[in-house]
PDB file of C-alpha atoms in Angstrom:
ATOM      1  CA  MET A   1      76.756 121.486  90.131  1.00 88.00           C
ATOM      2  CA  ARG A   2      77.098 124.203  92.673  1.00 94.00           C
ATOM      3  CA  GLU A   3      79.724 126.050  94.646  1.00 96.00           C
ATOM      4  CA  ALA A   4      81.140 124.206  97.615  1.00 97.00           C
ATOM      5  CA  GLU A   5      80.029 125.347 101.048  1.00 97.00           C
ATOM      6  CA  ALA A   6      82.446 125.917 103.921  1.00 97.00           C
ATOM      7  CA  ALA A   7      80.924 123.115 106.006  1.00 97.00           C
ATOM      8  CA  GLU A   8      81.567 120.647 103.155  1.00 96.00           C
ATOM      9  CA  LEU A   9      85.330 121.114 102.973  1.00 98.00           C
ATOM     10  CA  PRO A  10      86.121 118.141 105.250  1.00 98.00           C
ATOM     11  CA  ARG A  11      83.948 116.011 102.917  1.00 97.00           C
ATOM     12  CA  LEU A  12      86.132 117.127  99.985  1.00 98.00           C
ATOM     13  CA  GLN A  13      89.136 115.807 101.897  1.00 98.00           C
ATOM     14  CA  GLU A  14      87.306 112.494 102.390  1.00 97.00           C
ATOM     15  CA  ILE A  15      86.578 112.305  98.659  1.00 97.00           C
ATOM     16  CA  GLU A  16      90.246 112.939  97.883  1.00 96.00           C
ATOM     17  CA  ARG A  17      91.443 110.231 100.274  1.00 96.00           C
ATOM     18  CA  ALA A  18      88.943 107.690  98.919  1.00 96.00           C
ATOM     19  CA  ALA A  19      89.707 108.520  95.279  1.00 95.00           C
ATOM     20  CA  GLY A  20      93.431 108.285  95.941  1.00 94.00           C
ATOM     21  CA  GLU A  21      93.169 104.634  96.966  1.00 94.00           C
ATOM     22  CA  ALA A  22      92.807 103.598  93.310  1.00 93.00           C
ATOM     23  CA  PHE A  23      96.435 104.639  92.738  1.00 92.00           C
ATOM     24  CA  ARG A  24      97.662 102.026  95.199  1.00 92.00           C
ATOM     25  CA  GLY A  25      96.749  99.239  92.748  1.00 90.00           C
ATOM     26  CA  LEU A  26      99.040 100.843  90.133  1.00 91.00           C
ATOM     27  CA  GLY A  27     102.068 100.814  92.406  1.00 90.00           C
ATOM     28  CA  MET A  28     101.575 104.510  93.163  1.00 91.00           C
ATOM     29  CA  GLY A  29     101.121 104.190  96.910  1.00 91.00           C
ATOM     30  CA  TRP A  30     102.795 107.529  97.477  1.00 89.00           C
ATOM     31  CA  ILE A  31      99.902 109.205  95.672  1.00 90.00           C
ATOM     32  CA  ALA A  32      97.358 107.189  97.655  1.00 90.00           C
ATOM     33  CA  ASP A  33      99.105 108.179 100.909  1.00 91.00           C
ATOM     34  CA  ASP A  34      99.396 111.853  99.999  1.00 90.00           C
ATOM     35  CA  GLU A  35      97.334 114.112 102.235  1.00 91.00           C
ATOM     36  CA  PRO A  36      94.442 115.955 100.599  1.00 94.00           C
ATOM     37  CA  PRO A  37      94.573 119.742 100.357  1.00 94.00           C
ATOM     38  CA  ALA A  38      94.454 121.416 103.762  1.00 96.00           C
ATOM     39  CA  LEU A  39      91.192 123.006 104.845  1.00 97.00           C
ATOM     40  CA  THR A  40      92.819 126.440 104.532  1.00 97.00           C
ATOM     41  CA  VAL A  41      93.744 125.700 100.918  1.00 97.00           C
ATOM     42  CA  LEU A  42      90.259 124.429 100.147  1.00 98.00           C
ATOM     43  CA  GLU A  43      88.770 127.507 101.818  1.00 98.00           C
ATOM     44  CA  GLY A  44      90.946 129.700  99.607  1.00 98.00           C
ATOM     45  CA  PHE A  45      89.464 128.098  96.498  1.00 98.00           C
ATOM     46  CA  ARG A  46      85.944 128.163  97.963  1.00 98.00           C
ATOM     47  CA  GLY A  47      86.193 131.763  99.119  1.00 97.00           C
ATOM     48  CA  GLU A  48      87.151 132.848  95.608  1.00 97.00           C
ATOM     49  CA  GLY A  49      84.334 130.876  93.970  1.00 96.00           C
ATOM     50  CA  ARG A  50      86.722 128.300  92.483  1.00 97.00           C
ATOM     51  CA  ALA A  51      85.500 125.131  94.255  1.00 98.00           C
ATOM     52  CA  TRP A  52      82.558 123.241  92.749  1.00 98.00           C
ATOM     53  CA  VAL A  53      80.760 120.126  93.906  1.00 98.00           C
ATOM     54  CA  ALA A  54      78.475 117.519  92.409  1.00 96.00           C
ATOM     55  CA  VAL A  55      75.881 116.361  94.904  1.00 94.00           C
ATOM     56  CA  GLU A  56      73.208 113.749  95.035  1.00 84.00           C
ATOM     57  CA  ARG A  57      69.653 114.849  95.722  1.00 76.00           C
ATOM     58  CA  ALA A  58      68.591 113.806  99.194  1.00 71.00           C
ATOM     59  CA  GLU A  59      65.172 112.472 100.062  1.00 73.00           C
ATOM     60  CA  GLY A  60      62.906 115.450 100.540  1.00 75.00           C
ATOM     61  CA  GLY A  61      64.503 117.404  97.706  1.00 74.00           C
ATOM     62  CA  GLY A  62      67.563 118.935  99.375  1.00 78.00           C
ATOM     63  CA  ASP A  63      71.190 118.304  98.538  1.00 84.00           C
ATOM     64  CA  GLY A  64      72.966 115.265  99.841  1.00 87.00           C
ATOM     65  CA  PRO A  65      76.683 115.379 100.599  1.00 92.00           C
ATOM     66  CA  PRO A  66      79.171 116.100  97.791  1.00 96.00           C
ATOM     67  CA  LEU A  67      80.138 113.089  95.693  1.00 97.00           C
ATOM     68  CA  ALA A  68      82.771 114.850  93.569  1.00 98.00           C
ATOM     69  CA  TYR A  69      84.546 118.170  93.431  1.00 98.00           C
ATOM     70  CA  LEU A  70      86.611 120.383  91.156  1.00 98.00           C
ATOM     71  CA  LEU A  71      89.086 123.137  92.051  1.00 98.00           C
ATOM     72  CA  HIS A  72      90.287 125.598  89.436  1.00 98.00           C
ATOM     73  CA  GLU A  73      92.278 128.759  88.940  1.00 97.00           C
ATOM     74  CA  GLU A  74      93.007 131.062  86.047  1.00 97.00           C
ATOM     75  CA  VAL A  75      96.389 130.438  84.434  1.00 97.00           C
ATOM     76  CA  ASP A  76      97.482 132.460  81.413  1.00 97.00           C
ATOM     77  CA  GLY A  77      93.964 133.138  80.133  1.00 96.00           C
ATOM     78  CA  ALA A  78      92.734 129.573  80.664  1.00 98.00           C
ATOM     79  CA  ALA A  79      90.692 127.891  83.387  1.00 98.00           C
ATOM     80  CA  HIS A  80      93.223 125.503  84.899  1.00 98.00           C
ATOM     81  CA  ILE A  81      91.783 122.433  86.635  1.00 98.00           C
ATOM     82  CA  GLU A  82      93.818 122.117  89.785  1.00 97.00           C
ATOM     83  CA  GLN A  83      91.965 119.033  90.995  1.00 96.00           C
ATOM     84  CA  VAL A  84      88.949 116.966  90.064  1.00 97.00           C
ATOM     85  CA  SER A  85      88.065 113.998  92.255  1.00 96.00           C
ATOM     86  CA  VAL A  86      85.103 111.640  92.407  1.00 97.00           C
ATOM     87  CA  HIS A  87      84.337 109.407  95.363  1.00 97.00           C
ATOM     88  CA  PRO A  88      84.705 105.765  94.222  1.00 96.00           C
ATOM     89  CA  ALA A  89      81.148 105.006  95.368  1.00 95.00           C
ATOM     90  CA  ALA A  90      79.947 107.542  92.764  1.00 94.00           C
ATOM     91  CA  ALA A  91      82.359 106.572  89.971  1.00 92.00           C
ATOM     92  CA  ARG A  92      81.204 106.037  86.396  1.00 91.00           C
ATOM     93  CA  ARG A  93      78.215 108.350  86.714  1.00 93.00           C
ATOM     94  CA  GLY A  94      79.768 111.143  84.644  1.00 94.00           C
ATOM     95  CA  LEU A  95      80.241 113.469  87.607  1.00 96.00           C
ATOM     96  CA  GLY A  96      83.823 114.397  86.714  1.00 95.00           C
ATOM     97  CA  ARG A  97      82.772 115.150  83.146  1.00 97.00           C
ATOM     98  CA  GLU A  98      79.820 117.213  84.370  1.00 97.00           C
ATOM     99  CA  LEU A  99      82.075 119.266  86.631  1.00 98.00           C
ATOM    100  CA  ILE A 100      84.452 119.890  83.724  1.00 98.00           C
ATOM    101  CA  GLU A 101      81.563 120.887  81.448  1.00 97.00           C
ATOM    102  CA  HIS A 102      80.280 123.242  84.129  1.00 97.00           C
ATOM    103  CA  LEU A 103      83.727 124.835  84.364  1.00 98.00           C
ATOM    104  CA  GLU A 104      83.828 125.169  80.580  1.00 98.00           C
ATOM    105  CA  GLY A 105      80.572 127.144  80.617  1.00 97.00           C
ATOM    106  CA  ARG A 106      81.890 129.466  83.310  1.00 96.00           C
ATOM    107  CA  ALA A 107      85.216 129.860  81.511  1.00 97.00           C
ATOM    108  CA  ARG A 108      83.482 130.774  78.252  1.00 97.00           C
ATOM    109  CA  ALA A 109      81.297 133.304  80.043  1.00 97.00           C
ATOM    110  CA  GLY A 110      84.420 134.782  81.620  1.00 96.00           C
ATOM    111  CA  GLY A 111      86.195 135.176  78.282  1.00 97.00           C
ATOM    112  CA  LEU A 112      88.813 132.491  78.889  1.00 97.00           C
ATOM    113  CA  THR A 113      90.265 130.645  75.907  1.00 95.00           C
ATOM    114  CA  ALA A 114      90.733 127.071  77.120  1.00 98.00           C
ATOM    115  CA  LEU A 115      90.721 124.546  79.918  1.00 98.00           C
ATOM    116  CA  THR A 116      94.099 123.194  81.026  1.00 98.00           C
ATOM    117  CA  LEU A 117      95.315 120.604  83.485  1.00 98.00           C
ATOM    118  CA  THR A 118      98.321 118.473  84.356  1.00 97.00           C
ATOM    119  CA  THR A 119      97.965 114.737  84.871  1.00 96.00           C
ATOM    120  CA  PHE A 120      99.607 111.332  84.796  1.00 94.00           C
ATOM    121  CA  THR A 121     100.021 109.956  81.285  1.00 93.00           C
ATOM    122  CA  GLU A 122      99.758 106.245  82.093  1.00 89.00           C
ATOM    123  CA  VAL A 123      96.856 106.224  84.567  1.00 92.00           C
ATOM    124  CA  PRO A 124      93.672 105.147  82.709  1.00 88.00           C
ATOM    125  CA  TRP A 125      91.424 107.618  84.521  1.00 90.00           C
ATOM    126  CA  ASN A 126      93.909 110.461  83.950  1.00 93.00           C
ATOM    127  CA  ALA A 127      95.392 111.406  80.543  1.00 94.00           C
ATOM    128  CA  PRO A 128      93.477 108.788  78.494  1.00 94.00           C
ATOM    129  CA  TYR A 129      90.214 109.900  80.142  1.00 95.00           C
ATOM    130  CA  TYR A 130      90.890 113.586  79.503  1.00 97.00           C
ATOM    131  CA  ALA A 131      91.786 112.820  75.878  1.00 97.00           C
ATOM    132  CA  ARG A 132      88.329 111.263  75.483  1.00 96.00           C
ATOM    133  CA  LEU A 133      86.909 114.547  76.805  1.00 96.00           C
ATOM    134  CA  GLY A 134      88.687 116.524  74.086  1.00 97.00           C
ATOM    135  CA  PHE A 135      91.903 117.527  75.840  1.00 98.00           C
ATOM    136  CA  ARG A 136      95.156 117.208  73.929  1.00 98.00           C
ATOM    137  CA  ALA A 137      98.667 116.751  75.289  1.00 97.00           C
ATOM    138  CA  LEU A 138     100.880 119.802  74.954  1.00 97.00           C
ATOM    139  CA  GLY A 139     104.463 119.648  73.810  1.00 95.00           C
ATOM    140  CA  GLU A 140     107.119 121.415  75.854  1.00 92.00           C
ATOM    141  CA  GLY A 141     107.211 124.302  73.352  1.00 95.00           C
ATOM    142  CA  GLU A 142     103.467 124.894  73.782  1.00 96.00           C
ATOM    143  CA  LEU A 143     103.564 125.424  77.535  1.00 97.00           C
ATOM    144  CA  THR A 144     102.713 128.863  78.827  1.00 96.00           C
ATOM    145  CA  GLU A 145     104.781 130.376  81.612  1.00 97.00           C
ATOM    146  CA  GLY A 146     102.063 129.530  84.124  1.00 97.00           C
ATOM    147  CA  LEU A 147     102.005 125.867  83.065  1.00 97.00           C
ATOM    148  CA  ARG A 148     105.806 125.758  83.274  1.00 97.00           C
ATOM    149  CA  ARG A 149     105.569 127.103  86.835  1.00 97.00           C
ATOM    150  CA  ILE A 150     102.996 124.438  87.760  1.00 97.00           C
ATOM    151  CA  ARG A 151     105.178 121.681  86.294  1.00 96.00           C
ATOM    152  CA  ARG A 152     108.225 122.968  88.223  1.00 95.00           C
ATOM    153  CA  VAL A 153     106.295 122.708  91.485  1.00 95.00           C
ATOM    154  CA  GLU A 154     105.078 119.217  90.559  1.00 93.00           C
ATOM    155  CA  ARG A 155     108.663 118.121  89.916  1.00 92.00           C
ATOM    156  CA  GLU A 156     109.790 119.628  93.232  1.00 92.00           C
ATOM    157  CA  ILE A 157     107.196 117.654  95.203  1.00 89.00           C
ATOM    158  CA  GLY A 158     108.065 114.402  93.419  1.00 86.00           C
ATOM    159  CA  LEU A 159     105.104 113.891  91.102  1.00 87.00           C
ATOM    160  CA  ASP A 160     107.479 113.164  88.222  1.00 85.00           C
ATOM    161  CA  ARG A 161     108.197 109.712  89.652  1.00 85.00           C
ATOM    162  CA  TRP A 162     105.547 108.810  87.064  1.00 88.00           C
ATOM    163  CA  PRO A 163     105.204 110.373  83.590  1.00 91.00           C
ATOM    164  CA  ARG A 164     103.102 113.541  83.536  1.00 94.00           C
ATOM    165  CA  VAL A 165     101.724 115.792  80.851  1.00 96.00           C
ATOM    166  CA  CYS A 166     100.019 119.180  80.462  1.00 97.00           C
ATOM    167  CA  MET A 167      96.770 119.029  78.515  1.00 98.00           C
ATOM    168  CA  ARG A 168      94.539 121.672  76.935  1.00 98.00           C
ATOM    169  CA  ARG A 169      91.022 121.847  75.546  1.00 98.00           C
ATOM    170  CA  GLU A 170      90.208 124.878  73.453  1.00 97.00           C
ATOM    171  CA  LEU A 171      86.915 126.640  74.095  1.00 95.00           C
TER     172      LEU A 171
END
């Protein structure tokens, strides 16, 4: 795991597009067709040290291109996972989990209390996956103001066409 480099941001968009295709098979074509974050948005995360990549080692010992990435921000004393995506060609290697574990270590070192995220409840590689990683679904009364704000934005852009949930993993 390492911080994303500016030249890799278009690759992160490619990963997002490729990973999104899996949603099409669930009748969630709108998600598959959604554009990845703009380069300016990705640069904002990268410039603040909040964009991480998992890479494959290239022949000769250097880094190959990113295979997965994670974006995060601080929300109400927790490290909030804004996005974690793995290219389908690199799926089932534990890269998403490794990125989350890396974030957990950084969050602990920074004095944060938890990891949080929002996700689809009925997508196998979303809420059920995060539950296996130790996240628990939060009830409406447990949401912090920051998580409520995130959920409002998600509703405004139409993500609530499918059931969603906020999840938390204590550190």
